[in-house]
Coordinates of C-alpha atoms in Angstrom, one line a residue:
Chain A
X266 CA 84.3 77.9 109.3
X267 CA 87.6 78.2 111.1
X268 CA 88.5 74.6 110.6
X269 CA 87.6 74.9 106.9
X270 CA 89.9 77.8 106.6
X271 CA 92.8 76.1 108.3
X272 CA 92.5 73.0 106.2
X273 CA 92.4 75.2 103.1
X274 CA 95.5 76.9 104.4
X275 CA 97.2 73.6 105.0
X276 CA 96.5 72.6 101.4
X277 CA 97.8 75.8 100.0
X278 CA 100.8 75.6 102.2
X279 CA 101.7 72.2 100.8
X280 CA 101.2 73.2 97.2
X281 CA 103.2 76.4 97.8
X282 CA 106.0 74.5 99.4
X283 CA 106.0 72.2 96.4
X284 CA 106.1 75.1 94.0
X285 CA 109.1 76.4 95.9
X286 CA 111.0 73.1 95.6
X287 CA 110.1 72.8 92.0
X288 CA 111.6 76.1 91.1
X289 CA 114.6 75.6 93.4
X290 CA 114.0 79.0 95.0
X291 CA 115.2 79.6 98.5
X292 CA 111.9 81.0 99.4
X293 CA 108.4 80.0 98.6
X294 CA 105.2 81.8 99.1
X295 CA 103.6 80.4 102.1
X296 CA 100.0 79.5 101.4
X297 CA 98.4 82.3 103.3
X298 CA 95.6 82.9 100.9
X299 CA 94.4 82.4 97.3
X300 CA 95.8 85.9 96.6
X301 CA 99.2 85.2 98.1
X302 CA 99.3 82.0 96.1
X303 CA 98.4 84.0 93.0
X304 CA 101.2 86.4 93.6
X305 CA 103.9 83.8 93.4
X306 CA 105.5 83.6 90.1
X307 CA 103.3 86.3 88.6
X308 CA 103.7 90.0 88.2
X309 CA 104.0 91.8 91.5
X310 CA 100.7 93.5 92.2
X311 CA 99.7 96.3 94.4
X312 CA 97.3 95.3 97.0
X313 CA 94.3 97.5 97.7
X314 CA 92.0 98.1 100.7
X315 CA 88.8 100.2 100.4
X316 CA 86.9 101.7 103.3
X317 CA 84.2 104.3 103.4
X318 CA 86.7 107.1 103.9
X319 CA 89.9 105.7 102.4
X320 CA 91.2 103.9 99.4
X321 CA 94.7 102.5 99.9
X322 CA 97.2 100.8 97.6
X323 CA 100.1 99.0 99.1
X324 CA 103.5 98.4 97.4
X325 CA 104.5 94.7 97.2
X326 CA 107.8 95.3 99.0
X327 CA 108.5 91.5 99.1
X328 CA 108.5 91.3 95.3
X329 CA 110.4 94.1 93.8
X330 CA 114.1 94.7 93.4
X331 CA 116.4 97.7 93.5
X332 CA 115.1 101.0 94.9
X333 CA 112.8 102.3 92.2
X334 CA 109.1 101.5 92.7
X335 CA 107.4 101.2 89.4
X336 CA 104.7 103.9 89.2
X337 CA 102.0 101.2 88.9
X338 CA 103.1 99.7 92.2
X339 CA 103.5 103.0 94.1
X340 CA 101.5 103.1 97.3
X341 CA 98.6 105.5 97.4
X342 CA 96.0 106.7 99.8
X343 CA 93.0 108.6 98.5
X344 CA 90.6 110.3 100.9
X345 CA 87.5 111.1 98.9
X346 CA 87.9 107.7 97.3
X347 CA 87.5 108.9 93.8
X348 CA 90.2 110.0 91.3
X349 CA 89.5 113.4 89.9
X350 CA 89.3 113.7 86.2
X351 CA 91.4 116.7 85.4
X352 CA 91.8 118.3 82.0
X353 CA 95.5 119.1 81.8
X354 CA 94.8 122.1 79.5
X355 CA 92.4 123.6 82.0
X356 CA 94.6 122.9 85.1
X357 CA 96.2 125.9 86.8
X358 CA 98.6 126.2 89.7
X359 CA 98.3 129.5 91.5
X360 CA 100.8 131.1 93.8
X361 CA 99.2 133.8 96.0
X362 CA 98.9 135.2 99.5
X363 CA 101.9 137.2 100.8
X364 CA 103.6 137.6 97.5
X365 CA 104.1 140.7 95.4
X366 CA 103.0 139.2 92.1
X367 CA 100.3 136.5 92.4
X368 CA 100.7 134.2 89.5
X369 CA 98.8 131.4 87.8
X370 CA 100.8 128.7 85.8
X371 CA 99.6 126.2 83.2
X372 CA 101.2 122.8 83.2
X373 CA 102.9 123.6 79.9
X374 CA 104.5 126.7 81.6
X375 CA 105.6 124.6 84.5
X376 CA 107.4 122.3 82.1
X377 CA 109.1 125.3 80.4
X378 CA 110.7 126.3 83.7
X379 CA 114.1 124.8 84.8
X380 CA 113.5 121.2 86.0
X381 CA 115.1 118.8 88.5
X382 CA 114.9 115.0 88.6
X383 CA 115.5 113.5 92.1
X384 CA 115.0 110.1 93.7
X385 CA 113.0 110.3 96.9
X386 CA 110.9 108.0 99.0
X387 CA 107.4 108.9 100.1
X388 CA 105.8 107.3 103.1
X389 CA 102.4 107.5 104.7
X390 CA 102.6 108.7 108.3
X391 CA 100.6 105.7 109.3
X392 CA 102.8 103.1 107.5
X393 CA 103.9 100.2 109.8
X394 CA 101.4 101.4 112.4
X395 CA 100.9 99.0 115.3
X396 CA 97.2 98.6 114.5
X397 CA 98.0 96.9 111.2
X398 CA 100.6 94.4 112.5
X399 CA 99.2 91.0 112.6
X400 CA 95.8 92.2 111.4
X401 CA 95.7 88.7 110.1
X402 CA 93.2 88.9 107.3
X403 CA 94.2 85.9 105.2
X404 CA 92.7 87.3 102.0
X405 CA 95.0 90.3 101.9
X406 CA 98.2 88.6 100.7
X407 CA 101.7 89.0 102.1
X408 CA 102.0 90.8 105.3
X409 CA 105.2 92.9 104.6
X410 CA 103.2 94.5 101.8
X411 CA 100.3 95.3 104.1
X412 CA 102.4 96.3 107.2
X413 CA 105.2 98.4 105.6
X414 CA 104.0 98.8 102.0
X415 CA 102.8 102.4 102.4
X416 CA 106.3 103.6 101.3
X417 CA 107.7 103.7 97.8
X418 CA 110.6 105.4 96.0
X419 CA 110.6 107.1 92.7
X420 CA 112.5 109.5 90.5
X421 CA 110.4 112.7 90.5
X422 CA 110.8 115.3 87.8
X423 CA 109.5 118.9 88.2
X424 CA 110.2 122.5 88.9
X425 CA 111.5 123.4 92.4
X426 CA 108.8 125.2 94.4
X427 CA 111.4 127.8 95.3
X428 CA 111.6 128.9 91.7
X429 CA 107.8 129.6 91.6
X430 CA 107.9 131.4 95.0
X431 CA 110.7 133.6 93.8
X432 CA 108.9 134.4 90.6
X433 CA 105.9 135.5 92.7
X434 CA 108.2 137.5 95.1
X435 CA 107.9 136.6 98.7
X436 CA 106.9 139.3 101.2
X437 CA 108.7 139.9 104.5
X438 CA 106.1 138.3 106.7
X439 CA 105.9 135.1 104.7
X440 CA 106.7 132.0 106.8
X441 CA 104.3 129.2 106.0
X442 CA 102.4 127.9 103.0
X443 CA 99.0 126.2 102.6
X444 CA 98.6 124.0 99.6
X445 CA 95.4 122.7 98.1
X446 CA 94.6 119.9 95.7
X447 CA 92.0 119.6 92.9
X448 CA 90.4 116.3 94.2
X449 CA 86.8 116.4 95.3
X450 CA 87.7 117.0 99.0
X451 CA 90.3 119.7 98.0
X452 CA 92.9 118.2 100.3
X453 CA 94.8 120.9 102.0
X454 CA 98.0 120.9 104.1
X455 CA 100.3 123.5 105.6
X456 CA 104.1 123.5 105.0
X457 CA 106.8 125.7 106.6
X458 CA 108.3 128.1 104.0
X459 CA 111.9 127.1 105.0
X460 CA 111.3 123.5 103.7
X461 CA 109.6 124.8 100.6
X462 CA 112.7 126.8 99.8
X463 CA 115.0 123.9 100.5
X464 CA 114.1 120.9 98.3
X465 CA 110.3 120.7 97.6
X466 CA 109.5 119.8 94.0
X467 CA 106.3 120.6 92.0
X468 CA 106.4 117.3 90.2
X469 CA 104.8 116.4 86.8
X470 CA 106.9 113.3 86.1
X471 CA 107.5 110.0 87.9
X472 CA 110.1 107.5 86.7
X473 CA 110.2 109.0 83.3
X474 CA 106.5 109.2 82.6
X475 CA 103.8 111.8 83.4
X476 CA 102.3 111.4 86.9
X477 CA 99.6 108.8 87.0
X478 CA 96.2 109.8 88.1
X479 CA 96.7 107.9 91.5
X480 CA 99.8 110.0 92.0
X481 CA 98.3 113.4 91.4
X482 CA 98.2 114.0 87.7
X483 CA 98.9 116.5 86.4
X484 CA 101.1 118.0 89.2
X485 CA 101.8 117.3 92.8
X486 CA 104.1 118.4 95.6
X487 CA 107.0 116.1 96.6
X488 CA 108.2 117.0 100.0
X489 CA 111.4 114.9 100.5
X490 CA 111.8 113.0 103.8
X491 CA 108.6 114.3 105.3
X492 CA 105.3 112.4 105.9
X493 CA 103.4 112.1 102.6
X494 CA 100.4 114.2 103.5
X495 CA 102.6 117.3 102.9
X496 CA 103.0 116.1 99.3
X497 CA 99.6 117.4 98.1
X498 CA 98.4 115.8 94.9
X499 CA 96.5 117.4 92.0
X500 CA 98.1 120.7 93.2
X501 CA 96.0 123.7 92.4
X502 CA 96.9 126.4 94.9
X503 CA 99.8 127.5 97.1
X504 CA 98.9 130.3 99.4
X505 CA 101.8 132.1 101.2
X506 CA 100.8 132.9 104.8
X507 CA 102.4 134.2 108.1
X508 CA 101.5 131.3 110.4
X509 CA 100.7 127.6 110.4
X510 CA 97.1 127.4 109.1
X511 CA 96.0 124.3 111.1
X512 CA 94.2 122.6 108.3
X513 CA 91.9 119.7 109.4
X514 CA 94.5 117.2 108.2
X515 CA 97.4 118.3 110.4
X516 CA 95.5 119.6 113.4
X517 CA 92.9 116.9 113.7
X518 CA 93.1 114.0 111.3
X519 CA 96.8 113.3 111.6
X520 CA 97.6 114.4 115.1
X521 CA 98.1 111.7 117.7
X522 CA 98.1 112.0 121.5
X523 CA 101.1 110.4 123.3
X524 CA 101.8 109.5 126.9
X525 CA 105.1 111.3 127.0
X526 CA 103.3 114.5 126.0
X527 CA 101.0 114.0 129.0
X528 CA 98.2 112.9 126.7
X529 CA 98.4 116.0 124.6
X530 CA 98.6 115.6 120.9
X531 CA 101.7 116.1 118.7
X532 CA 100.7 117.9 115.5
X533 CA 102.9 118.6 112.6
X534 CA 105.0 115.6 112.4
X535 CA 107.6 116.6 109.9
X536 CA 110.6 114.5 109.1
X537 CA 110.7 110.7 109.3
X538 CA 113.3 109.0 111.5
X539 CA 115.6 106.2 110.3
X540 CA 113.8 103.1 109.3
X541 CA 114.5 99.8 107.6
X542 CA 112.8 96.5 107.0
X543 CA 113.8 93.1 105.8
X544 CA 111.6 92.6 102.8
X545 CA 112.8 89.1 102.0
X546 CA 112.6 86.7 103.8
X547 CA 109.5 88.2 105.6
X548 CA 106.3 87.0 107.1
X549 CA 104.1 85.1 104.6
X550 CA 107.1 83.7 102.7
X551 CA 108.6 80.3 103.5
X552 CA 112.2 79.5 104.3
X553 CA 114.1 76.6 102.7
X554 CA 117.4 75.4 104.2
X555 CA 120.7 76.6 102.9
X556 CA 122.0 79.8 101.5
X557 CA 119.5 82.6 101.8
X558 CA 120.1 86.2 100.9
X559 CA 118.5 88.6 103.3
X560 CA 117.5 91.8 101.6
X561 CA 115.5 94.9 102.4
X562 CA 115.2 98.6 102.3
X563 CA 116.4 101.4 104.6
X564 CA 115.5 105.1 104.5
X565 CA 115.5 108.3 106.6
X566 CA 114.1 111.8 106.4
X567 CA 117.4 113.1 107.6
X568 CA 119.3 112.2 104.5
X569 CA 121.6 109.4 103.5
X570 CA 121.6 105.9 105.2
X571 CA 125.2 105.5 106.5
X572 CA 124.9 102.0 107.9
X573 CA 122.6 99.0 107.9
X574 CA 123.1 96.1 110.3
X575 CA 121.4 92.7 110.3
X576 CA 120.8 90.4 113.2
X577 CA 119.8 86.7 112.8
X578 CA 119.7 85.9 116.5
X579 CA 116.9 88.1 117.7
X580 CA 119.1 91.1 118.3
X581 CA 121.8 89.4 120.3
X582 CA 124.5 90.3 117.7
X583 CA 124.6 92.6 114.7
X584 CA 126.7 92.5 111.5
X585 CA 126.9 95.2 108.8
X586 CA 124.9 94.6 105.7
X587 CA 126.0 95.6 102.2
X588 CA 124.4 98.8 101.0
X589 CA 124.0 98.9 97.2
X590 CA 124.6 101.9 95.1
X591 CA 123.0 104.4 94.6
X592 CA 122.8 105.4 98.2
X593 CA 120.9 108.7 98.0
X594 CA 119.6 111.2 100.5
X595 CA 115.9 110.8 101.5
X596 CA 115.7 107.8 99.2
X597 CA 115.3 104.1 99.8
X598 CA 118.6 102.3 100.1
X599 CA 118.7 98.6 99.1
X600 CA 120.7 96.3 101.4
X601 CA 121.7 92.7 101.3
X602 CA 123.2 90.2 103.7
X603 CA 124.5 86.7 103.1
X604 CA 123.1 84.1 105.3
X605 CA 122.4 80.4 105.5
X606 CA 119.4 78.9 107.3
X607 CA 120.2 75.8 109.3
X608 CA 116.6 74.8 110.0
X609 CA 116.6 76.1 113.6
X610 CA 114.2 78.7 115.0
X611 CA 115.6 82.2 114.2
X612 CA 114.6 85.8 114.4
X613 CA 116.0 88.1 111.7
X614 CA 115.9 91.9 111.7
X615 CA 117.6 95.0 110.4
X616 CA 118.4 98.4 111.8
X617 CA 119.9 101.4 110.2
X618 CA 121.9 104.6 111.1
X619 CA 121.3 107.8 109.1
X620 CA 123.7 110.7 108.3
X621 CA 122.5 112.6 111.4
X622 CA 123.8 109.6 113.5
X623 CA 120.3 108.6 114.5
X624 CA 119.9 104.8 115.0
X625 CA 116.6 103.1 114.3
X626 CA 115.1 102.2 117.7
X627 CA 114.0 98.8 118.9
X628 CA 110.4 98.6 120.1
X629 CA 111.6 98.8 123.7
X630 CA 113.6 102.0 123.0
X631 CA 110.8 103.6 121.1
X632 CA 108.3 102.7 123.8
X633 CA 110.6 104.3 126.4
X634 CA 110.9 107.5 124.3
X635 CA 107.1 107.7 124.1
X636 CA 106.6 107.1 127.8
X637 CA 105.1 103.6 127.4
X638 CA 105.6 100.2 128.7
X639 CA 106.1 97.2 126.4
X640 CA 103.0 95.6 127.8
X641 CA 101.0 98.6 126.6
X642 CA 101.2 97.3 123.0
X643 CA 99.3 94.2 124.1
X644 CA 96.1 96.2 124.6
X645 CA 93.3 95.8 122.1
X646 CA 92.9 97.7 120.1
X647 CA 96.6 98.5 120.0
X648 CA 97.6 102.1 120.8
X649 CA 97.4 104.4 117.8
X650 CA 100.8 105.5 116.6
X651 CA 102.2 107.3 113.6
X652 CA 105.8 107.6 112.4
X653 CA 106.3 104.2 113.8
X654 CA 109.9 103.2 112.9
X655 CA 110.7 100.4 115.4
X656 CA 113.0 97.5 114.2
X657 CA 110.9 94.8 112.6
X658 CA 111.7 91.2 113.7
X659 CA 110.6 88.3 111.6
X660 CA 110.5 84.9 113.2
X661 CA 111.4 81.8 111.3
X662 CA 109.9 78.6 112.8
X663 CA 111.5 75.2 112.3
X664 CA 108.9 74.3 109.6
X665 CA 110.1 77.3 107.6
X666 CA 107.1 79.4 108.2
X667 CA 107.8 83.1 108.9
X668 CA 105.8 85.3 111.1
X669 CA 105.7 88.9 112.4
X670 CA 107.4 89.0 115.8
X671 CA 107.0 92.8 116.4
X672 CA 104.6 92.3 119.3
X673 CA 105.1 88.6 119.9
Chain B
X128 CA 91.5 167.5 105.8
X129 CA 93.6 168.4 108.8
X130 CA 94.6 164.8 109.2
X131 CA 97.8 165.8 107.8
X132 CA 99.7 165.3 104.8
X133 CA 102.6 165.5 107.2
X134 CA 101.5 162.3 108.8
X135 CA 100.5 160.5 105.6
X136 CA 103.5 161.3 103.6
X137 CA 106.1 159.4 105.6
X138 CA 103.7 156.5 105.8
X139 CA 103.3 156.4 102.1
X140 CA 107.0 156.5 101.6
X141 CA 107.5 153.7 104.1
X142 CA 104.8 151.5 102.5
X143 CA 106.3 152.2 99.1
X144 CA 109.8 151.3 100.2
X145 CA 108.7 148.0 101.8
X146 CA 107.0 147.0 98.5
X147 CA 110.0 148.2 96.6
X148 CA 112.2 146.0 98.8
X149 CA 110.2 142.9 98.1
X150 CA 109.9 143.8 94.5
X151 CA 113.6 144.4 94.3
X152 CA 114.2 140.9 93.0
X153 CA 112.9 141.0 89.5
X154 CA 111.4 138.0 87.8
X155 CA 113.9 135.5 86.4
X156 CA 111.5 134.0 83.9
X157 CA 109.1 136.8 82.9
X158 CA 106.5 135.9 80.5
X159 CA 105.7 132.6 82.2
X160 CA 102.6 132.6 84.4
X161 CA 99.6 134.9 84.3
X162 CA 99.2 137.7 86.9
X163 CA 96.2 137.2 89.2
X164 CA 93.9 140.0 90.3
X165 CA 92.4 140.4 93.7
X166 CA 89.1 139.3 92.3
X167 CA 90.6 136.2 90.7
X168 CA 92.0 135.2 94.1
X169 CA 88.8 135.8 96.0
X170 CA 87.0 133.6 93.5
X171 CA 89.0 130.5 94.6
X172 CA 90.6 131.2 98.0
X173 CA 88.9 129.0 100.5
X174 CA 91.7 128.6 102.9
X175 CA 90.6 129.8 106.3
X176 CA 93.3 130.6 108.9
X177 CA 92.8 130.4 112.7
X178 CA 91.7 134.0 112.9
X179 CA 89.0 133.5 110.2
X180 CA 90.1 136.5 108.2
X181 CA 89.1 134.8 105.0
X182 CA 85.6 133.8 106.2
X183 CA 82.8 135.0 103.8
X184 CA 79.9 136.9 105.2
X185 CA 77.0 134.8 106.4
X186 CA 75.2 133.5 109.5
X187 CA 73.5 130.4 111.0
X188 CA 72.2 128.9 114.2
X189 CA 72.1 125.4 115.7
X190 CA 68.4 125.1 114.9
X191 CA 68.9 125.9 111.2
X192 CA 71.9 123.6 111.2
X193 CA 69.9 120.7 112.6
X194 CA 67.5 120.7 109.6
X195 CA 70.4 120.8 107.1
X196 CA 72.3 118.1 109.0
X197 CA 69.2 115.8 108.9
X198 CA 68.9 116.3 105.2
X199 CA 72.5 116.2 104.1
X200 CA 74.7 114.7 106.7
X201 CA 72.8 112.3 108.9
X202 CA 72.9 109.4 106.4
X203 CA 76.6 109.0 107.1
X204 CA 77.2 110.7 110.4
X205 CA 74.1 109.7 112.3
X206 CA 71.9 112.0 114.2
X207 CA 74.7 114.2 115.3
X208 CA 73.7 113.6 118.9
X209 CA 75.6 111.3 121.3
X210 CA 72.9 108.7 121.1
X211 CA 72.8 107.5 117.5
X212 CA 75.6 106.8 115.1
X213 CA 75.4 106.5 111.3
X214 CA 77.8 104.7 109.1
X215 CA 80.7 106.6 110.4
X216 CA 82.2 107.7 113.7
X217 CA 79.9 110.1 115.5
X218 CA 80.6 113.8 115.2
X219 CA 79.5 114.3 118.8
X220 CA 81.9 112.9 121.3
X221 CA 82.2 115.6 124.0
X222 CA 79.5 116.9 126.3
X223 CA 79.1 120.2 128.2
X224 CA 82.0 120.5 130.6
X225 CA 83.6 117.4 129.3
X226 CA 85.2 118.1 126.0
X227 CA 86.8 115.2 124.2
X228 CA 90.6 115.5 124.2
X229 CA 91.7 112.6 122.0
X230 CA 93.2 109.3 123.1
X231 CA 96.2 107.2 122.5
X232 CA 95.1 103.9 123.9
X233 CA 92.5 102.5 121.6
X234 CA 89.7 104.9 121.1
X235 CA 89.4 106.9 118.0
X236 CA 89.8 110.6 118.5
X237 CA 87.4 112.6 116.3
X238 CA 84.8 115.2 116.2
X239 CA 84.7 118.9 116.4
X240 CA 85.3 119.0 120.2
X241 CA 88.9 118.0 119.5
X242 CA 89.7 120.8 117.0
X243 CA 92.0 123.5 118.3
X244 CA 90.3 126.4 116.4
X245 CA 86.7 127.0 115.7
X246 CA 87.4 127.8 112.1
X247 CA 88.6 124.3 111.2
X248 CA 85.2 122.8 111.0
X249 CA 84.1 125.6 108.7
X250 CA 87.0 125.2 106.4
X251 CA 86.8 121.4 106.3
X252 CA 83.0 121.2 105.8
X253 CA 83.1 123.9 103.2
X254 CA 85.8 122.2 101.2
X255 CA 85.0 118.5 101.6
X256 CA 81.5 117.8 102.8
X257 CA 79.2 116.1 101.8
X258 CA 81.6 113.9 99.9
X259 CA 79.2 113.4 97.0
X260 CA 79.0 117.1 96.4
X261 CA 81.6 119.1 98.2
X262 CA 81.3 122.9 97.9
X263 CA 77.5 122.6 97.5
X264 CA 76.7 124.2 100.9
X265 CA 76.1 128.0 100.8
X266 CA 78.1 130.0 103.5
X267 CA 74.9 130.3 105.6
X268 CA 74.5 126.5 105.5
X269 CA 78.1 126.0 106.7
X270 CA 77.7 128.5 109.5
X271 CA 74.5 126.7 110.5
X272 CA 75.9 123.1 110.6
X273 CA 79.0 124.3 112.4
X274 CA 76.7 126.0 115.0
X275 CA 74.7 122.7 115.2
X276 CA 77.9 120.6 115.8
X277 CA 79.4 123.0 118.3
X278 CA 76.1 123.2 120.2
X279 CA 75.8 119.4 120.4
X280 CA 79.4 119.1 121.5
X281 CA 78.6 121.5 124.4
X282 CA 80.8 124.3 123.0
X283 CA 78.2 127.0 122.3
X284 CA 74.6 127.7 123.3
X285 CA 71.6 126.8 121.2
X286 CA 70.8 130.3 120.3
X287 CA 74.3 131.6 119.6
X288 CA 74.6 132.9 116.1
X289 CA 77.6 131.9 114.1
X290 CA 78.9 134.4 111.6
X291 CA 82.2 135.6 110.2
X292 CA 82.8 137.7 113.4
X293 CA 81.5 135.3 116.2
X294 CA 82.9 132.0 114.9
X295 CA 86.6 132.8 115.1
X296 CA 86.0 134.0 118.7
X297 CA 84.6 130.6 119.9
X298 CA 87.2 129.3 122.4
X299 CA 87.7 125.6 121.7
X300 CA 88.0 123.4 124.8
X301 CA 90.9 121.5 123.4
X302 CA 92.9 124.6 122.3
X303 CA 95.7 123.6 124.7
X304 CA 95.7 120.0 123.9
X305 CA 98.6 120.2 121.4
X306 CA 102.3 120.2 121.6
X307 CA 103.9 122.5 120.9
X308 CA 101.1 125.1 121.3
X309 CA 102.1 126.8 118.1
X310 CA 103.9 124.6 115.6
X311 CA 107.4 125.7 114.8
X312 CA 109.9 124.6 112.2
X313 CA 112.5 123.4 112.7
X314 CA 111.2 121.9 115.9
X315 CA 113.1 123.0 119.0
X316 CA 113.3 119.5 120.5
X317 CA 115.7 116.8 119.3
X318 CA 115.6 114.5 117.5
X319 CA 113.8 116.3 114.8
X320 CA 111.5 113.4 114.0
X321 CA 110.4 112.7 117.6

């Protein structure tokens, strides 16, 4: 079985390398799998994983350019594993709880209100999680997609949630909200009122088109810079309350214990820290000698990305990469870096600094912050972690193969 | 009624003025959106806070819950006891005197003995379970399966009745297993994303 698989791999690897030479590209898809092979030279596809409790789509980060993720490639995670069929004419969004004038809006009415269009990333709190590094399933395509592909960036159009809350008239004790979706499991999540008044959008448009059903048609919350579970899809109810409501999602499902918290759990992870990843070259692709542009994405929940640096010597030295316009707050920022590969072993990686001055941590720095030793990551199964933003090293071997060196 | 106009009057004025204060900002886009009545809201509001104020009337015991669990939940969640698992992770992971507190290294953390508030299981089962037909359990059924799960996790006794009054008072063993004890925003500790 194993030897079969590796000989199939060798065969695919050879043909993939040939394809790369034939097109003159600096990178070729390494023959990881039939699917990876299929991806090369064809339309980028989202990848999907289905389990009994989750359905997940991953954005093919290695294949797209610029900063806007096409809606069809946006990542997605669905809990009750079925898309609700919602009749837009019947759909209502209610604002109630600690308000003077509880109100119910149709989608048409929401569209009549003043709109904003803003470019923001969304990211799953479990994106890049240690558990999925090197998961090694050869049938799942290119690793960067399946390691870091639970983040995407879109232009979202909708009405600011603050407009709706003011229409309803907030009462004095109002301090948090609970929102609920119209999917089968009626996904619910709590949100601090201060954030709702700052920049949260009740979105009905994505990249110029109505939301797709995977993205919460007909309306969803977009909570910029914060972990995506706050951005409730198929939004039906917003209830204004006077304390965090501890829905199952934040208090149980998405909380994680940590050694530095003496094995207590941190709940309510809000904003993402600074994060970047080289999307090309990356594991699963193959290096050819000569000029090779290094490109990737950087983002932070704190705002704008002020600097991206790239190292091609395993973190020994760093040089500033070029950030490409537009560089927007709480949005993906595209960066590039000119490089030439000399055929020697190399480790490439990126790190970013956000407008708050926070620098993306190395795995060692992050481990120290969390009260862990580097060896702890070698345990199987790997420790659970969310909001994992450690610098991602990719290792290039002499034969041009590229692998994930995060825990190597 | 001796219980005084004198006393009531200032209270009414006060209540009126608070409402007036909050109402003092008139609507900017009147005409958009339909006002909701209290009855409208009650018909859809299923968000249960930690104090259980929104819980509907009803009651159930572990014994009643066992029968419902066997019929409607066991196929996925196993027998509910520590011994046998179904397709999914077990819902019983603690035991009397040894509540499950979650884990960082390896193990999955799950099950009601991890929840900080007793109302969470009620809210979640009522809104989301069973996945094929969420919302199909009557309030009494939800009280009963919650009683069953808390009994099997060693949190309540077999004959304890769970209703809208008793359920919120159940002290969960992992109540202090979270940091900070009460979530605040913005977080007091730096960096904000820690």
